[in-house]
Amino acid sequence: MNIVIVGHVDHGKSTVIGRLLADTGSLPEGKLESVKEYCKKNSRPFEYAFLLDALKDEQAQGITIDTARCFFKTESRDYIIIDAPGHIEFLKNMVTGASRAEAALLVIDAKEGIAENSKRHGHIVAMLGIKQVVVLVNKMDLVDFDENVYNNIRTEFTRFLNKININPVEFIPMSAFDGDNVAEKSSRAKWYDGPTVLEQLDVFENKKENSELPLRMPVQDIYKFTGEGDDRRIVAGTILSGTIRTGDKVIFLPSKKKSTIKSIEGFNVKHRDTAYADEATGVTLSTQIYIQPGELMVKADEKQPSLSSCFKVNIFWVGKAPFVKNKNYKLKIGNMKIGVKLLEISSIIDAAELQIDTFKDQVERHDVAECILETVKPLAFDSISDIDMTGRFVIVDNYEISGGGIIQHSVDNENTLINYIEDREFQWEKGTITSAQRNTAYGHKSKFIVITSGNEGNESRIQDVAKELEEKLFKMNYNAYYLGVGSILQSIASDIVLDYRGRDEQIRHIGELARIMTDSGQIFITTVFNLDDYEAEKLKLLNQPHDILVINIGESPFDSFKPDACIPIEGSVDRVCDILKNQDIILEYYL
Amino acid sequence: MNHLDKLEAQSVHILREAYREFKSICMLWSIGKDSTVLLWLARKAFFGHVPIPLVHVDTHFKIPEMIQYRDDLAFKWKLTMIYGENSKAILEKNTFPDGKIDRISCCKALKSEALKNTLSGEWDRYIMDLTTGKYIPDINRDRYTGVIVGVRADEEGSRSKERYFSPRDKENDWDVGDQPPEFWNQYKTDFAPGTHVRIHPLLDWTELNIWEYIERENIPITSLYFDRGSGKRYRSLGCYPCTTPVESTATNVSEIIEELKSGKFANIAERSGRAQDKDDGGGLETLRRDGYM
């Protein structure tokens, strides 16, 4: 079991751990000696804390700067104790340590009392989802094991923890330095009849596996390794909750593509028909649908997650630069990466004091805030109160994970793209030539033609179709122009390593370009492999007030969007020309 | 799920993240039990395949059985097997066994330097030709931006502070004081040009877990770990001039597990047979900052 120790700097976390290791006989031979040797050499008194602060930097400063993990065992089970730094500067390290834990020991110095980080850490532990919190009232030897000191801390801190939805399991009066109530009951705190720290550890409950909840499996990758004649196409991922059985009908979100589980794959394991929560597994599907890493696999007959691009969240910020509006960030949830913006700050909660500060217009380092975020596309998620694994995300700012958050619920939001386009059109300065005049002069109407396909392998074939179409129209003396950005998009679609915002930005650029080209009277042709519903709608909107023609070749990549035509690859150029004629874009006959 | 299932699932998840995120990625294979477990976990993650090249830094002072074992397994499992070396130091006999430099400097030259330049592609790399089993010069000279390493947090102090995804700057430096946050299975997978990331899927494993997993999965490991009649066996593998076998009569995996659980090694640090750790106070730490694994 993973246990984290948190608390304000100098309240004695490392000493608690050093003492736990020593008293349970968990130190490897040589470790205690080498630290004692080190202390002797540097003429410093030996402290248990040095066992952990094994790095030179830390010994110099006397504070824990990073989380260290210690392994030890009691008679009932194995533990990993995670020592989280108490200094405010190292909050991101504390978060790192605490997020791995199933229970938290929060250390408070009896003499100094509740300090800023006692509260801040309490708050973040709550956000991280740790429900089992025990408060260690340490350094009781410095207050002569005074029951009143203990009771005051207990009362005040319980009030605070209850405000942030934590019910502390226990308050243990102790002295890590002397060993009171660590492994052995203290003879100096006879008024206390609760457990020692060690007894308390052994009654923490292990995290329940989430096999009872609805299925949530983020698609981590899709593998087609062909070595040794392997022809499996495996959708790989770690099951966050629920179970998968062969024959289950599944949906991938946000694309909404559907299929059925054909098999559950593994290496050096017996053949099985079921996989459970927490397994890193892989499945094959009965149909060859095109899905991308990052999508969320859910079951068709279970409770569906929310699908929204706008939601209310609680976040904590550890980035060096503040979290600001009108800046592009990257949001990572499950295996999905998506562009995100801070839309609104509802309130900044000063975690230490829990006073609401509504005047800030940015979220600063070490702040905890409630805000509204908007992603570039709808995202599949669950409210933190339903399924916490799919309700948590991180925000990346300039290569660094800078914040973490939990999603409360989706928020209705007026479409910001529509507002933008209304604005754009209002400000568009028009020349004196009208579209009708252009049509007469050019002998055709303008059109934005987007050719797409959902068939893997059609990536370059649709580009060939588009080029051929351009050539055919050009030879008929029409103003046709093919924009060859399909290959850029293709590499972005198949390789999310390049740039997470790349595809969305390209779509936006194409839409803006289309608006100009169609306005100038051209027939503007481009290809976008695996265009999805949101992207098609976006292109349509961006090209307004002019018209778009979406042609799908082969298998459709869309869920609900209706393309203007679905045609086979053979004869597709002629078919598109026929459609243009039918729509009176070009003439039936030309002279 | 038992504790080995959980460790396995987490390591597989990390390996898959790494494989998806880094275009130029490799896995360091020291031939020891840990990185061999890592290799096995890659086969778990990728359903029998190993789509990641394995890189070994050959000091030419490795125990000969190690190299034989490496090549046999690479050939059998059709691995993309690559090795690099500090050919200059070896040629000029500028090494500890040749009596020219001390242990730490030798580690630095034959391991840290060789590793740094092998990963960056500045020095020659050799790749196994899977039709003949012989090594030929590797034409790929790309810098590896993702490097998977089998370190464990329980090995010694500095390793217990590692991240699963740990960035290194252009000089291979590790800034212990300013490491990226990691939570909810989200790791640092975005990196500035010129930097690279070390990936540590085995961070939460203990020495005992490694052996339990080897037993459960029946992973073939080199026989140097077993007593073959001399009453001695290696507990940790390295270069023969600096690695001494321990007194032990364990002849198979289950005897080793028994030894670790309740026997003579229950409370003795694993690297106690590695001489370079003792030469200065923060020996391994000094080396690690410089890129040593």
mmCIF file of N, CA and C in Angstrom, chain B residues 24 26 55 81-85 114-128 135-144:
data_model
loop_
_atom_site.group_PDB
_atom_site.id
_atom_site.type_symbol
_atom_site.label_atom_id
_atom_site.label_comp_id
_atom_site.label_asym_id
_atom_site.label_seq_id
_atom_site.Cartn_x
_atom_site.Cartn_y
_atom_site.Cartn_z
ATOM 1 N N SER B 24 12.034 8.684 -31.536
ATOM 2 C CA SER B 24 13.340 8.050 -31.523
ATOM 3 C C SER B 24 13.580 7.535 -30.108
ATOM 4 N N CYS B 26 14.765 4.204 -27.386
ATOM 5 C CA CYS B 26 15.490 2.950 -27.222
ATOM 6 C C CYS B 26 15.362 2.481 -25.777
ATOM 7 N N VAL B 55 19.646 -1.090 -26.485
ATOM 8 C CA VAL B 55 21.003 -0.561 -26.560
ATOM 9 C C VAL B 55 21.818 -1.071 -25.378
ATOM 10 N N MET B 81 19.026 -5.171 -31.848
ATOM 11 C CA MET B 81 20.066 -5.143 -30.811
ATOM 12 C C MET B 81 21.214 -4.246 -31.248
ATOM 13 N N ILE B 82 21.474 -3.239 -30.426
ATOM 14 C CA ILE B 82 22.511 -2.264 -30.773
ATOM 15 C C ILE B 82 23.510 -2.148 -29.620
ATOM 16 N N TYR B 83 24.802 -2.044 -29.946
ATOM 17 C CA TYR B 83 25.724 -1.716 -28.859
ATOM 18 C C TYR B 83 26.638 -0.561 -29.241
ATOM 19 N N GLY B 84 27.151 0.124 -28.217
ATOM 20 C CA GLY B 84 28.101 1.214 -28.417
ATOM 21 C C GLY B 84 29.228 1.050 -27.421
ATOM 22 N N GLU B 85 30.302 1.777 -27.604
ATOM 23 C CA GLU B 85 31.465 1.609 -26.724
ATOM 24 C C GLU B 85 32.349 2.840 -26.790
ATOM 25 N N ALA B 114 30.555 6.664 -22.918
ATOM 26 C CA ALA B 114 30.141 5.794 -24.014
ATOM 27 C C ALA B 114 28.634 5.871 -24.201
ATOM 28 N N LEU B 115 27.913 5.895 -23.083
ATOM 29 C CA LEU B 115 26.458 5.948 -23.160
ATOM 30 C C LEU B 115 25.996 7.259 -23.788
ATOM 31 N N LYS B 116 26.567 8.350 -23.291
ATOM 32 C CA LYS B 116 26.173 9.671 -23.768
ATOM 33 C C LYS B 116 26.340 9.762 -25.287
ATOM 34 N N ASN B 117 27.481 9.308 -25.760
ATOM 35 C CA ASN B 117 27.772 9.442 -27.182
ATOM 36 C C ASN B 117 27.096 8.384 -28.051
ATOM 37 N N THR B 118 26.750 7.264 -27.419
ATOM 38 C CA THR B 118 25.988 6.255 -28.158
ATOM 39 C C THR B 118 24.551 6.740 -28.338
ATOM 40 N N LEU B 119 23.982 7.288 -27.271
ATOM 41 C CA LEU B 119 22.601 7.767 -27.343
ATOM 42 C C LEU B 119 22.479 8.943 -28.312
ATOM 43 N N SER B 120 23.476 9.816 -28.313
ATOM 44 C CA SER B 120 23.381 10.999 -29.170
ATOM 45 C C SER B 120 23.715 10.660 -30.620
ATOM 46 N N GLY B 121 24.299 9.487 -30.840
ATOM 47 C CA GLY B 121 24.639 9.093 -32.207
ATOM 48 C C GLY B 121 25.967 9.670 -32.673
ATOM 49 N N GLU B 122 26.692 10.303 -31.747
ATOM 50 C CA GLU B 122 27.966 10.893 -32.154
ATOM 51 C C GLU B 122 29.049 9.835 -32.355
ATOM 52 N N TRP B 123 29.014 8.783 -31.568
ATOM 53 C CA TRP B 123 29.966 7.690 -31.761
ATOM 54 C C TRP B 123 29.276 6.566 -32.528
ATOM 55 N N ASP B 124 30.098 5.671 -33.097
ATOM 56 C CA ASP B 124 29.544 4.570 -33.889
ATOM 57 C C ASP B 124 28.675 3.649 -33.040
ATOM 58 N N ARG B 125 27.630 3.171 -33.690
ATOM 59 C CA ARG B 125 26.774 2.170 -33.058
ATOM 60 C C ARG B 125 26.803 0.932 -33.948
ATOM 61 N N TYR B 126 26.621 -0.222 -33.317
ATOM 62 C CA TYR B 126 26.637 -1.475 -34.069
ATOM 63 C C TYR B 126 25.322 -2.203 -33.854
ATOM 64 N N ILE B 127 24.792 -2.740 -34.942
ATOM 65 C CA ILE B 127 23.485 -3.383 -34.873
ATOM 66 C C ILE B 127 23.604 -4.836 -35.309
ATOM 67 N N MET B 128 22.853 -5.704 -34.651
ATOM 68 C CA MET B 128 22.930 -7.121 -35.008
ATOM 69 C C MET B 128 22.174 -7.379 -36.306
ATOM 70 N N TYR B 135 27.388 -8.416 -35.745
ATOM 71 C CA TYR B 135 27.120 -6.988 -35.661
ATOM 72 C C TYR B 135 27.708 -6.243 -36.855
ATOM 73 N N ILE B 136 26.941 -5.281 -37.353
ATOM 74 C CA ILE B 136 27.406 -4.434 -38.455
ATOM 75 C C ILE B 136 27.191 -2.978 -38.042
ATOM 76 N N PRO B 137 27.929 -2.033 -38.625
ATOM 77 C CA PRO B 137 27.720 -0.628 -38.254
ATOM 78 C C PRO B 137 26.265 -0.215 -38.497
ATOM 79 N N ASP B 138 25.722 0.550 -37.562
ATOM 80 C CA ASP B 138 24.332 1.012 -37.660
ATOM 81 C C ASP B 138 24.315 2.314 -38.448
ATOM 82 N N ILE B 139 23.552 2.340 -39.537
ATOM 83 C CA ILE B 139 23.542 3.557 -40.360
ATOM 84 C C ILE B 139 22.714 4.663 -39.708
ATOM 85 N N ASN B 140 21.786 4.277 -38.837
ATOM 86 C CA ASN B 140 20.979 5.285 -38.148
ATOM 87 C C ASN B 140 21.832 6.004 -37.101
ATOM 88 N N ARG B 141 21.959 7.319 -37.232
ATOM 89 C CA ARG B 141 22.755 8.078 -36.258
ATOM 90 C C ARG B 141 21.878 9.067 -35.498
ATOM 91 N N ASP B 142 20.575 8.854 -35.540
ATOM 92 C CA ASP B 142 19.661 9.771 -34.848
ATOM 93 C C ASP B 142 19.893 9.735 -33.345
ATOM 94 N N ARG B 143 19.729 10.885 -32.735
ATOM 95 C CA ARG B 143 19.765 10.965 -31.278
ATOM 96 C C ARG B 143 18.504 10.298 -30.719
ATOM 97 N N TYR B 144 18.686 9.464 -29.705
ATOM 98 C CA TYR B 144 17.505 8.903 -29.035
ATOM 99 C C TYR B 144 16.960 9.950 -28.069
#
